[in-house]
XYZ file of C-alpha atoms in Angstrom:
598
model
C 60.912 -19.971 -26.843
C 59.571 -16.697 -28.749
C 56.191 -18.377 -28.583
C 56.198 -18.629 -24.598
C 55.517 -15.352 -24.619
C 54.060 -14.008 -28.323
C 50.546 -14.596 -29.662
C 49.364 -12.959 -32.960
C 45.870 -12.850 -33.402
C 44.386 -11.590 -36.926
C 40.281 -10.741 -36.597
C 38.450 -10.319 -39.613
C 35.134 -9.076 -38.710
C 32.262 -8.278 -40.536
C 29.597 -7.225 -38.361
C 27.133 -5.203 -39.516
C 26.306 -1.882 -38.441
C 22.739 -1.527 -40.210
C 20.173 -0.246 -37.724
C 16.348 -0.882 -37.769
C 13.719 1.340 -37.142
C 10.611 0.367 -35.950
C 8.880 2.688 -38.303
C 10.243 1.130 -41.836
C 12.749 -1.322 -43.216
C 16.343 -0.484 -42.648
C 15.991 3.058 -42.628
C 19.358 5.387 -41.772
C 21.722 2.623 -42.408
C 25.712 2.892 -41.975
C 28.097 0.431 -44.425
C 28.106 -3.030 -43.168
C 32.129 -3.229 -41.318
C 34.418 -5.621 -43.374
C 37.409 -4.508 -41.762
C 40.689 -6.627 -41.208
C 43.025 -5.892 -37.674
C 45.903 -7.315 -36.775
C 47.024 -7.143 -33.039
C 49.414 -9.131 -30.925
C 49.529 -10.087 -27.418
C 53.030 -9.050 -26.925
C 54.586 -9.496 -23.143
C 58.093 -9.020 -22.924
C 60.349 -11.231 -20.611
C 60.656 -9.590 -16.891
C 63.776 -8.653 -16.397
C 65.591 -6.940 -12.947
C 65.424 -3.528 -12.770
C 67.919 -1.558 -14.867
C 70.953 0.374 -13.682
C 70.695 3.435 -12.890
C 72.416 4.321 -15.322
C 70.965 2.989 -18.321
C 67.970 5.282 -17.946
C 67.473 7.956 -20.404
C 67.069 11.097 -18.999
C 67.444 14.769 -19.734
C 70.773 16.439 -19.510
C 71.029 18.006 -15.856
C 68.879 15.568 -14.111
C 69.595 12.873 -11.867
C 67.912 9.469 -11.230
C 68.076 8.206 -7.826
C 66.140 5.108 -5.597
C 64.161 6.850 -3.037
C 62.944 3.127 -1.929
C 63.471 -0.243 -2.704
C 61.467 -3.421 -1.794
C 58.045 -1.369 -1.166
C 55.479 -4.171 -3.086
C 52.993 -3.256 -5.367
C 53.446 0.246 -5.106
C 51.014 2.198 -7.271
C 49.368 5.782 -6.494
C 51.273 8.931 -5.067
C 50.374 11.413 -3.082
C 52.516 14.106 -1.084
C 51.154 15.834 1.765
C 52.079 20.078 2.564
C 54.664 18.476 4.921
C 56.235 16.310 2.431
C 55.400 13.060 3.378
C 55.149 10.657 0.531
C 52.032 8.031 0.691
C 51.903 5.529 -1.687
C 48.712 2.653 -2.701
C 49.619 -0.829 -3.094
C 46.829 -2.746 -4.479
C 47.785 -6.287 -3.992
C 49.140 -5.598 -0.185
C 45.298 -3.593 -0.029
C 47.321 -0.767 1.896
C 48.700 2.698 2.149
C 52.531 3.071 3.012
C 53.806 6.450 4.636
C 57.126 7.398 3.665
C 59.234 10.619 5.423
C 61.579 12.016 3.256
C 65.319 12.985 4.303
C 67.493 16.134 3.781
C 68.312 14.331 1.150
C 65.437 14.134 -0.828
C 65.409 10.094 -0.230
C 63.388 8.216 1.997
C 64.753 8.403 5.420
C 63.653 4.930 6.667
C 61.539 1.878 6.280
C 57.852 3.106 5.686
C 54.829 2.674 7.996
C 51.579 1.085 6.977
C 48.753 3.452 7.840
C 45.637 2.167 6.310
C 44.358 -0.907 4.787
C 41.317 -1.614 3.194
C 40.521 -4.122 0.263
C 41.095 -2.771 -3.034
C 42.871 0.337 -2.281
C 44.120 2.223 -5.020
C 43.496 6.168 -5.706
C 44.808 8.659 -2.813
C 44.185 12.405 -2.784
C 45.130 14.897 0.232
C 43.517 18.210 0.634
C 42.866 20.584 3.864
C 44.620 18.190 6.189
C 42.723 14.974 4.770
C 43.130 12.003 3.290
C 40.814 10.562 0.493
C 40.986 7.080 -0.679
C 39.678 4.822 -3.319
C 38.585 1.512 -3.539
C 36.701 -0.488 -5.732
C 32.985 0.672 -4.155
C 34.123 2.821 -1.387
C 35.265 6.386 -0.700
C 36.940 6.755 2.421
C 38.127 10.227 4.245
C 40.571 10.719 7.608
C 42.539 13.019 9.127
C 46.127 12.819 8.780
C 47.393 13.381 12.093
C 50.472 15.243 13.437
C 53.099 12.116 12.988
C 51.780 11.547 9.588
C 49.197 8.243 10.271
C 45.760 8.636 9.295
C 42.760 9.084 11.861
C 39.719 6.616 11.715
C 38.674 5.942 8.385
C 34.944 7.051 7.768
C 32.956 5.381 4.370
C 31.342 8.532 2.336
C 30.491 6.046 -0.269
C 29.651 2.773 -0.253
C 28.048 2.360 -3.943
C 30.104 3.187 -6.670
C 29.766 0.925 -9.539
C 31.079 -2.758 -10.140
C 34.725 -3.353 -11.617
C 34.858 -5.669 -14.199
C 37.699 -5.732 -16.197
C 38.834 -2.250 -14.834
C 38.826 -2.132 -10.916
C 41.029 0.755 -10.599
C 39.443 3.805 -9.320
C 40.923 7.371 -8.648
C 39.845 10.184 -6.657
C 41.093 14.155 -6.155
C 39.572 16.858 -4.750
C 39.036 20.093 -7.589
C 39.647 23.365 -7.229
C 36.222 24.260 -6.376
C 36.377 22.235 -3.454
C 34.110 19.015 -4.622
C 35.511 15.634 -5.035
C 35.622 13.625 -7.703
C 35.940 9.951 -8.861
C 37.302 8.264 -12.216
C 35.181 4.809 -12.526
C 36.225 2.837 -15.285
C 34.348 0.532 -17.337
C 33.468 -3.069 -16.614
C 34.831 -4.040 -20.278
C 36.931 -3.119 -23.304
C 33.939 -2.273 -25.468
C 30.466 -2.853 -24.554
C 27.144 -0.281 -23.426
C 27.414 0.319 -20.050
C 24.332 -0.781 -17.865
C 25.160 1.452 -15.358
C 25.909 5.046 -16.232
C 28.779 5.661 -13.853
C 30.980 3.880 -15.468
C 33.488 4.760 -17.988
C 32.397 8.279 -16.240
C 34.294 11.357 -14.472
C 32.006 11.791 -10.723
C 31.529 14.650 -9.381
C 30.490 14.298 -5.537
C 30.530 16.834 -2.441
C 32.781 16.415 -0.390
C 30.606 14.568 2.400
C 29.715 12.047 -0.483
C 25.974 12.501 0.111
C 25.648 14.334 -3.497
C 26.909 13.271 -6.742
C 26.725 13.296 -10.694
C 28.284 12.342 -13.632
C 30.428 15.060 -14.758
C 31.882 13.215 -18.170
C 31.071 10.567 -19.472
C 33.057 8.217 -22.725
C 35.899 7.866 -20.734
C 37.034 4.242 -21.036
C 39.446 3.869 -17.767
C 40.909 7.305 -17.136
C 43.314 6.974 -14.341
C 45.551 9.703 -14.310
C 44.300 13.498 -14.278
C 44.357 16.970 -12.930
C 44.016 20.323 -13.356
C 45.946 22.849 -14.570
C 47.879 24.794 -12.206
C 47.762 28.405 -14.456
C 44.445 27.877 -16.486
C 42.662 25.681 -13.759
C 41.438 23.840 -16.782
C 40.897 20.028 -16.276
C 42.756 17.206 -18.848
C 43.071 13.702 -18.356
C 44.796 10.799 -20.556
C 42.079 8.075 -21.286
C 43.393 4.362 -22.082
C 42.094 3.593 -26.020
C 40.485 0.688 -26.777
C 41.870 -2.866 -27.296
C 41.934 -5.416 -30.320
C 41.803 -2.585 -33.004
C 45.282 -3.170 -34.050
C 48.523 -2.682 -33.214
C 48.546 1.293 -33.688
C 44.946 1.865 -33.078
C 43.292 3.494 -30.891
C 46.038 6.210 -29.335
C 45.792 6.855 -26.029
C 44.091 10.111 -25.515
C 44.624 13.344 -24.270
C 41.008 14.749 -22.909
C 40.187 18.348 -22.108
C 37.436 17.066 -19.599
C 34.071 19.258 -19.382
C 30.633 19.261 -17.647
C 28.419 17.352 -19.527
C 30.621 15.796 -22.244
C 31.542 12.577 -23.900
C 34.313 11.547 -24.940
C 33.485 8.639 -27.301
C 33.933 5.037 -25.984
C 32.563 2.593 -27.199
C 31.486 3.432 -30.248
C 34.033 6.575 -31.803
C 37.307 7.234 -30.423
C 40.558 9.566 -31.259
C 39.238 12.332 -33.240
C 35.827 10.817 -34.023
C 36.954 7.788 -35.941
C 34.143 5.284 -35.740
C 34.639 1.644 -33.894
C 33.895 -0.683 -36.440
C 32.484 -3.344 -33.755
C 29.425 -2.941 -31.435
C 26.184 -0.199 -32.018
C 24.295 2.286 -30.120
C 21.085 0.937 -28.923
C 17.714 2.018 -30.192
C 19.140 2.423 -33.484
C 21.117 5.061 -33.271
C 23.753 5.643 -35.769
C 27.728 5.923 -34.639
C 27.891 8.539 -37.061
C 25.215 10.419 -34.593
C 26.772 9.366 -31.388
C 30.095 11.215 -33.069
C 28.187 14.253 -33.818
C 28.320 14.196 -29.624
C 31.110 13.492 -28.828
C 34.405 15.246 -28.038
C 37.338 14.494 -30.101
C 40.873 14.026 -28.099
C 42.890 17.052 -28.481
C 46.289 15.223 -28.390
C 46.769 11.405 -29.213
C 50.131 8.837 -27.494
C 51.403 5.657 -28.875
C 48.618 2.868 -28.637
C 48.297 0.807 -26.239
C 51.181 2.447 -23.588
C 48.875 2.303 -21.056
C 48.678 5.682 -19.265
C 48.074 5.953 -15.258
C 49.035 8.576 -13.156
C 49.479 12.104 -14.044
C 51.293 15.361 -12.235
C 50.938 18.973 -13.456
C 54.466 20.748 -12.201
C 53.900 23.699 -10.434
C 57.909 24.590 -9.885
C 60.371 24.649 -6.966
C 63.437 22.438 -9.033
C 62.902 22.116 -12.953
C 63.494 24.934 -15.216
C 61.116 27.222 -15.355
C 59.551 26.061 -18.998
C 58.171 23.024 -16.777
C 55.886 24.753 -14.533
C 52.472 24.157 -16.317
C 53.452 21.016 -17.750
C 52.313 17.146 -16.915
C 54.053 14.133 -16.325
C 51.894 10.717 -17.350
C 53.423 7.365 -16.206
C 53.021 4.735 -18.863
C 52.832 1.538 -17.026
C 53.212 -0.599 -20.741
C 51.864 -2.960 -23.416
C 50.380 -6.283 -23.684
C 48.186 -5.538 -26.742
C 50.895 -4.489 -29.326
C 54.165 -5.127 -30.798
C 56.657 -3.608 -30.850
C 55.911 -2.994 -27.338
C 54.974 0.923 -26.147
C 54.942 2.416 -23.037
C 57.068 1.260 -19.970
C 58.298 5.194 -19.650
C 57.346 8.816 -18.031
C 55.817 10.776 -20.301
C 55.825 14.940 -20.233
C 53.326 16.736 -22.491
C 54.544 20.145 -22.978
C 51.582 22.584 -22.701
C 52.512 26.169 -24.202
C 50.095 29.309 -23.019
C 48.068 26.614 -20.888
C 47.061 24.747 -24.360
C 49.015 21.115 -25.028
C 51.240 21.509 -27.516
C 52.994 17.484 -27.921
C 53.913 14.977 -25.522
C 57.467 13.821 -25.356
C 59.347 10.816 -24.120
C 60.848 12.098 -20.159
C 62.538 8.835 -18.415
C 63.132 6.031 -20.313
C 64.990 2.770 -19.802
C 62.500 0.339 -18.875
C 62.521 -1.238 -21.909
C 65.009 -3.123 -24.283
C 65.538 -5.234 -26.670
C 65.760 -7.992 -24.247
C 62.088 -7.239 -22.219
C 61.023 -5.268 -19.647
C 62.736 -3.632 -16.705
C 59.789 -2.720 -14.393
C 56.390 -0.967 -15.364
C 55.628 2.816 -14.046
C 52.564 3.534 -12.251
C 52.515 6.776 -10.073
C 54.072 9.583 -9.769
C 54.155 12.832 -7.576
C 55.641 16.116 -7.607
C 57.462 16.008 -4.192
C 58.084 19.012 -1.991
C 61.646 20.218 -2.863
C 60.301 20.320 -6.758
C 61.638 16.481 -7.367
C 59.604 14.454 -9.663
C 58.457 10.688 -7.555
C 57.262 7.601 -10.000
C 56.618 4.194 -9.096
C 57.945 0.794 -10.395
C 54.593 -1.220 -9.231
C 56.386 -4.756 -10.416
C 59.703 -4.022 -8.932
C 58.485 -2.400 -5.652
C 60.760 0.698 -6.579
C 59.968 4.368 -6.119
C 62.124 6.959 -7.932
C 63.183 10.218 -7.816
C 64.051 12.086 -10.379
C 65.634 15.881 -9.330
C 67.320 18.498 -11.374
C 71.475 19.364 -10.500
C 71.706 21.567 -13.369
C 72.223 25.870 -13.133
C 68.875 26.724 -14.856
C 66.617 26.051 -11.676
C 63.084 27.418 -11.306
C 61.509 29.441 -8.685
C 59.525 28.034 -5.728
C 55.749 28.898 -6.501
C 54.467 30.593 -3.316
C 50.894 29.540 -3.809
C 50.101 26.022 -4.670
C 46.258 26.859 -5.535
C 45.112 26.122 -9.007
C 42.711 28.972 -9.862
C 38.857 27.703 -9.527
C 36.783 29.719 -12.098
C 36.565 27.356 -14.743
C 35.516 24.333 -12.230
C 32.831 26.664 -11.020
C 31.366 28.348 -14.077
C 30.758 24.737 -15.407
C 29.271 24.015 -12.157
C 26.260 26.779 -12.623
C 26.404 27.593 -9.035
C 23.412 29.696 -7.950
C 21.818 29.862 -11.272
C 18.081 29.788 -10.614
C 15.566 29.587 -14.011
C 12.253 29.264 -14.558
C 10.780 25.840 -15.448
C 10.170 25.258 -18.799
C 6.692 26.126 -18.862
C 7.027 29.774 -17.859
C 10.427 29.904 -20.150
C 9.222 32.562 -23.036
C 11.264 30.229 -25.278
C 7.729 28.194 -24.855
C 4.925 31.053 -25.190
C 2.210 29.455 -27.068
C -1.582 29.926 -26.602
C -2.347 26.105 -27.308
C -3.112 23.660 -24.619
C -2.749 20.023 -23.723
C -3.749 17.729 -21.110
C -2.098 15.526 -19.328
C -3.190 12.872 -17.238
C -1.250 9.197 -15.553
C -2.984 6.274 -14.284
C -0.556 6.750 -11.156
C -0.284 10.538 -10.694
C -3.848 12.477 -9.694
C -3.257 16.374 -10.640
C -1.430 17.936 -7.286
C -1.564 14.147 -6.064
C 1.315 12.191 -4.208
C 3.547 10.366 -6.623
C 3.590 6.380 -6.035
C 7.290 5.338 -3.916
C 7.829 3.132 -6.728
C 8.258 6.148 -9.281
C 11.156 7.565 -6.819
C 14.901 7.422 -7.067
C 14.748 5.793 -3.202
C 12.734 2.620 -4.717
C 12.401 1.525 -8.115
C 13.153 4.556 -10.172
C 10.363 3.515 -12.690
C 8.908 6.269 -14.918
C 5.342 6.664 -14.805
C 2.827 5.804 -17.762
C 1.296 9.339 -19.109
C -0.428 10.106 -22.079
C -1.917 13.478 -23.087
C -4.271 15.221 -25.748
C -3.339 15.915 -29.178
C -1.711 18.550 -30.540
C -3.006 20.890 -33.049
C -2.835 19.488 -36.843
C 0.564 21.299 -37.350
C 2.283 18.928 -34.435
C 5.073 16.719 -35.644
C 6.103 15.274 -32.404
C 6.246 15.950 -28.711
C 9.110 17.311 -26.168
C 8.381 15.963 -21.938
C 10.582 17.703 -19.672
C 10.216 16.453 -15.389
C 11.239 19.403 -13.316
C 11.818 19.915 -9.768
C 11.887 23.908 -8.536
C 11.831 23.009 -5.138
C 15.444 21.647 -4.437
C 17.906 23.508 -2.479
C 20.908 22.896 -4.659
C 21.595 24.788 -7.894
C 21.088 25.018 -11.034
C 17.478 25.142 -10.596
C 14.920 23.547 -11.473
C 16.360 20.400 -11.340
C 15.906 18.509 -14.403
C 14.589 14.847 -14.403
C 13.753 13.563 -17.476
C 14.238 15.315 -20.612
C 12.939 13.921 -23.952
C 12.013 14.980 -27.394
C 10.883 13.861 -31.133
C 8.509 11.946 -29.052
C 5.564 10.342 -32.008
C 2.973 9.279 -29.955
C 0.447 10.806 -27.525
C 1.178 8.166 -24.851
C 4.341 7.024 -22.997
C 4.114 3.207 -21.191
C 5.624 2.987 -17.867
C 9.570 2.344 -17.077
C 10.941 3.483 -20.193
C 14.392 3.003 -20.110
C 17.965 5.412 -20.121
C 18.991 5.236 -23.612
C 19.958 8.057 -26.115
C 17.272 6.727 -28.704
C 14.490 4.447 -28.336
C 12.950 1.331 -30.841
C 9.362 2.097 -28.827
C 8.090 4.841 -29.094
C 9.969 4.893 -32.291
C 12.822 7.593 -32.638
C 12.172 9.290 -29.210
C 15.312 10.741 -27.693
C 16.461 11.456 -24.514
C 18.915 13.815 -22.543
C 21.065 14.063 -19.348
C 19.104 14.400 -16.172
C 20.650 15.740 -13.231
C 22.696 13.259 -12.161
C 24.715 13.527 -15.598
C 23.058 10.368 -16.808
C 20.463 9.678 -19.792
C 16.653 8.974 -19.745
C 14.383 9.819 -16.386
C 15.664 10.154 -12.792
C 12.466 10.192 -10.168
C 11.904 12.148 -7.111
C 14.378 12.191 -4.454
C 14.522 15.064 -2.066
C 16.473 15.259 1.047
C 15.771 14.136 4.241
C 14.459 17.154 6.298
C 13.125 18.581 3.250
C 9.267 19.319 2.899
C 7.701 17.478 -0.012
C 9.080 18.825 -3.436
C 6.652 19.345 -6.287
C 7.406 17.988 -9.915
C 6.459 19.414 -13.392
C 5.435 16.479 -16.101
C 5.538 19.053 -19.074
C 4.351 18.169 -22.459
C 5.185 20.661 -25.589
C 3.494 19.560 -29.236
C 6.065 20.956 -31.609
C 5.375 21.968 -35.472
C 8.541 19.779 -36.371
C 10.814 16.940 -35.293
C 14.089 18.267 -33.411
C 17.753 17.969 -35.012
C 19.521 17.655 -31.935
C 22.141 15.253 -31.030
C 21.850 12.710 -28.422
C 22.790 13.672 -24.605
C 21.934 17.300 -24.542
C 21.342 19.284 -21.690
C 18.158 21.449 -20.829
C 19.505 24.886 -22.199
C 20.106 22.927 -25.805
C 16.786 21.512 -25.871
C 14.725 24.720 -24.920
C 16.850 26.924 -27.919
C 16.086 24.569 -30.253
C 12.127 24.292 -29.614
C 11.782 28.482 -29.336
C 9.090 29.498 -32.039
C 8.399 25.715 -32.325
C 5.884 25.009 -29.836
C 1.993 24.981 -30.869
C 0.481 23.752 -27.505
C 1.599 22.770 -23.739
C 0.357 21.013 -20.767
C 1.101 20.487 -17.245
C 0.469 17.620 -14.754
C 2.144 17.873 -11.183
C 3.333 16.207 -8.565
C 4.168 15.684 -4.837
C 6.973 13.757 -3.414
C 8.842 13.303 0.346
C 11.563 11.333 1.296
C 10.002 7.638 2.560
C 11.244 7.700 6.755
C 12.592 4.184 5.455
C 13.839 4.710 2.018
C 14.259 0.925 0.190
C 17.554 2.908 -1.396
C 19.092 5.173 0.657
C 21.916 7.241 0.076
């Protein structure tokens, strides 16, 4: 009978992590991986719900049902009126619920959207945002609490896979944005977007990668105090039974955050390797260690910061994480709600909150969402049992109602660089040199129209170029694509950054990746969009034709400089470097009948 529901499965690997480089034998190498892990698949029996009272809970709290028999229910949100919405992906719906004097639901609930997929929810200004697998949808909520037409602001986000949850809010500096997961437990992404943090506008027509490493971060938000954003990231599978903790993520512009190659605090993945021969050890240079780690394999989805109203004060600032629960461990983790106690707007630990859905005998229901409701009551989901709870405080040491419910934008908008306008990287003085180069492409004349095909509205191939040589102190090459023309900020707007390039000569459609095998060693940075390698033209409808800067820098040494870096990085590094430059340029319009629109 124990084996109708446990599997242990012991991998010995030993994959090797040498990398070759085009321009010697095994050059660079990391240890070959010998490494032993043993991990279970570990499902507890389903049992009924518990009792109410057999939940652990802090002294001076109470545990009630505020509804039964609701399906799959999974995300929360809670409008300024205090209705209670809630996802269910298997039903492919959204369920209203109105909430009594009582703090419990005062009736059956009302379906008010349905769409396949459905999952993430967000409310802001009056409006309701939802997620499903490819689509963004917005509507008005309307005065009895239903939603208004649906309209589709995106239609493209990236494929599922193995993770085809997707969550959307609206930040503090009023842009949207969009956890996609990735398609698989450990793999390089095709697609950029995934296992990413998007940052859109909020008419969908605009967006970028903000982060990027994130495996399948469901649940996150921003800081109600510090307006700083953190999100808990699910860890990797089949590493073992206590490896990889689930992670605790100050999220940032521009950032990774690991997956698939390093994860916690930089420890490296012993299975899988960077392309182009890049070392782990370099992708960690890169990447962000977690600030706080959780019990593998618990399985973190939603999360709430408290902002007051109910709870003692010493909650306001703090977050509640649902942990929906194990497969890939045993003893089994999760199947609780989670706080993690932040101190001066900095996490300090995360504790245990409600617990009770698991015993000895199996599991009593698996969390999902939860809400902060209006009266200062904590809402979280049973998806399996079809139960949402509430969770409010009867003891004397109540908190204060907070009259504003804004989370301060600053640190949203510094990251975003609004308004910041620079000079392209020719004129930059970090690039004075008296050398020159020429540039020339078989598809670009000088001041010439750039081929459709070299566009981000057809094939998004780069075009070939090669250039003159340096002077005989060059050691390699730096490219930078630049667009001053755009009417969004920071300008220019970069797209395609490169350096330690050996050659004179690029071939056409060289592909996004942080390092390449040909030309050997050549490295690449975010573009715009938040993603690696070159992004071509693609200017606005409306917009007069944009022009585009193919620069080319010789450079008296090869750059140390980690892979994914941003402009500003790149230029420091090359100032008192450069021994000669050259220019090409470009013109580009939006096609009337783009083959990709937006």
């Amino acid at each position: 009978m124990k084996l109708s529901y446990l599997a242990v499965v012991s991998l010995i690997t030993g994959l090797s992590a040498l990398s070759q480089n085009s321009t010697g034998p095994w050059p660079n190498t990391e240890p070959q991986a010998d490494v032993k892990i043993t991990g279970h698949i570990f499902k507890p029996p389903q049992l009924p719900p518990p009792d109410l009272g057999t939940f652990r809970i802090p002294a001076g709290f109470r545990l009630e049902r505020f509804a039964e028999n609701a399906g799959n229910v999974r995300m929360l949100a809670v409008s300024d009126d205090g209705a209670v919405y809630v996802t269910r992906r298997e039903q492919a719906d959204v369920l209203l619920f109105q909430a009594g004097t009582n703090g419990l639901s005062s009736g059956p609930p009302r379906r008010v959207a349905s769409r396949a997929g459905l999952h993430g929810i967000a409310i802001s200004d009056g409006k309701v945002y939802l997620a499903t697998v490819h689509e963004i949808f917005r509507a008005p909520i309307l005065e009895d609490g239903s939603f208004g037409p649906l309209e589709m602001l995106i239609h493209n986000l990236p494929d599922a896979g193995q993770h085809h949850t997707r969550t959307v809010q609206i930040g503090p500096d009023n842009m949207m944005y969009i956890s996609v997961a990735s398609t698989c437990n450990e793999c390089t992404e095709p697609n950029p977007e995934n296992a990413a943090l998007l940052r859109a506008s909020l008419d969908g027509k605009k967006r970028s990668i903000f982060a990027s490493g994130l495996r399948d971060m469901i649940g996150w938000g921003w800081h109600p105090e510090t307006g700083e954003l953190w999100g808990m990231d699910h860890g990797i599978d089949w590493l073992g039974d206590d490896i990889q903790p689930e992670e605790l993520n100050r999220i940032e512009h521009g950032k990774r955050y690991g997956w698939p190659y390093v994860y916690a605090d930089n420890q490296i993945n012993p299975r899988g390797d960077p392309p182009g021969g890049l070392l782990k050890r370099e992708w960690a240079k890169s990447s962000t260690p977690m600030v706080l780690g959780y019990t593998a394999h618990s399985s973190p989805m939603q999360m709430s910061f408290y902002r007051g109203g109910q709870f003692p004060a010493e909650f306001i600032g703090d977050a509640f994480v649902s942990m929906r629960g194990s497969w890939n461990r045993k003893p089994a983790s999760g199947y609780e709600i989670v706080r993690i106690r932040f101190e001066k707007g900095k996490p300090a630990r995360i504790d245990p909150f409600v617990s009770g859905f698991l015993s000895e005998k199996g599991e009593h229901g698996r969390p999902a969402g939860n809400a902060v409701a209006k009266d200062g009551s904590l809402l979280f989901t049973d998806d399996r049992n079809g139960i949402i709870y509430r969770l409010s405080y009867s003891g004397e040491e109540k908190g204060t109602l907070k009259t504003s419910s804004s989370i301060p934008p600053g640190p949203m908008l510094k990251q975003s660089m609004a308004e910041v306008r620079l000079p392209l990287a020719m004129a930059d003085a970090r690039t004075r040199t008296s050398g020159e180069l020429k540039i020339r492409s078989s598809a670009i004349v000088e001041g010439g129209t750039i081929p459709p095909i070299h566009s981000a509205y057809d094939q998004n191939v780069s075009p070939a170029l090669e250039w003159t040589a340096g002077p005989p102190s060059t050691k390699s090459y730096v490219l930078l694509l630049e667009d001053p023309d755009a009417q969004i900020t920071p300008l220019p707007v970069v797209h395609w950054l490169a350096w330690n390039i050996p050659t004179t000569a690029l071939h056409e459609g060289i592909t996004g990746a942080d390092q390449l095998r040909v030309p050997s060693g050549m490295r690449q940075g975010l573009n715009y969009t938040g993603a690696v390698g070159y992004e071509g033209p693609r200017p606005p409808e409306g917009d007069p034709a944009h022009r585009y800067h193919f620069q080319v820098f010789a450079l008296d040494k090869e750059l140390a400089l980690n892979p994914g870096i941003a402009r500003e990085q790149l230029l420091k590094a090359m100032e008192g470097h450069v021994v000669a430059k050259g220019l090409l340029k470009g013109l580009f319009s939006r096609p009337e009948n783009p083959r990709k629109p937006e």
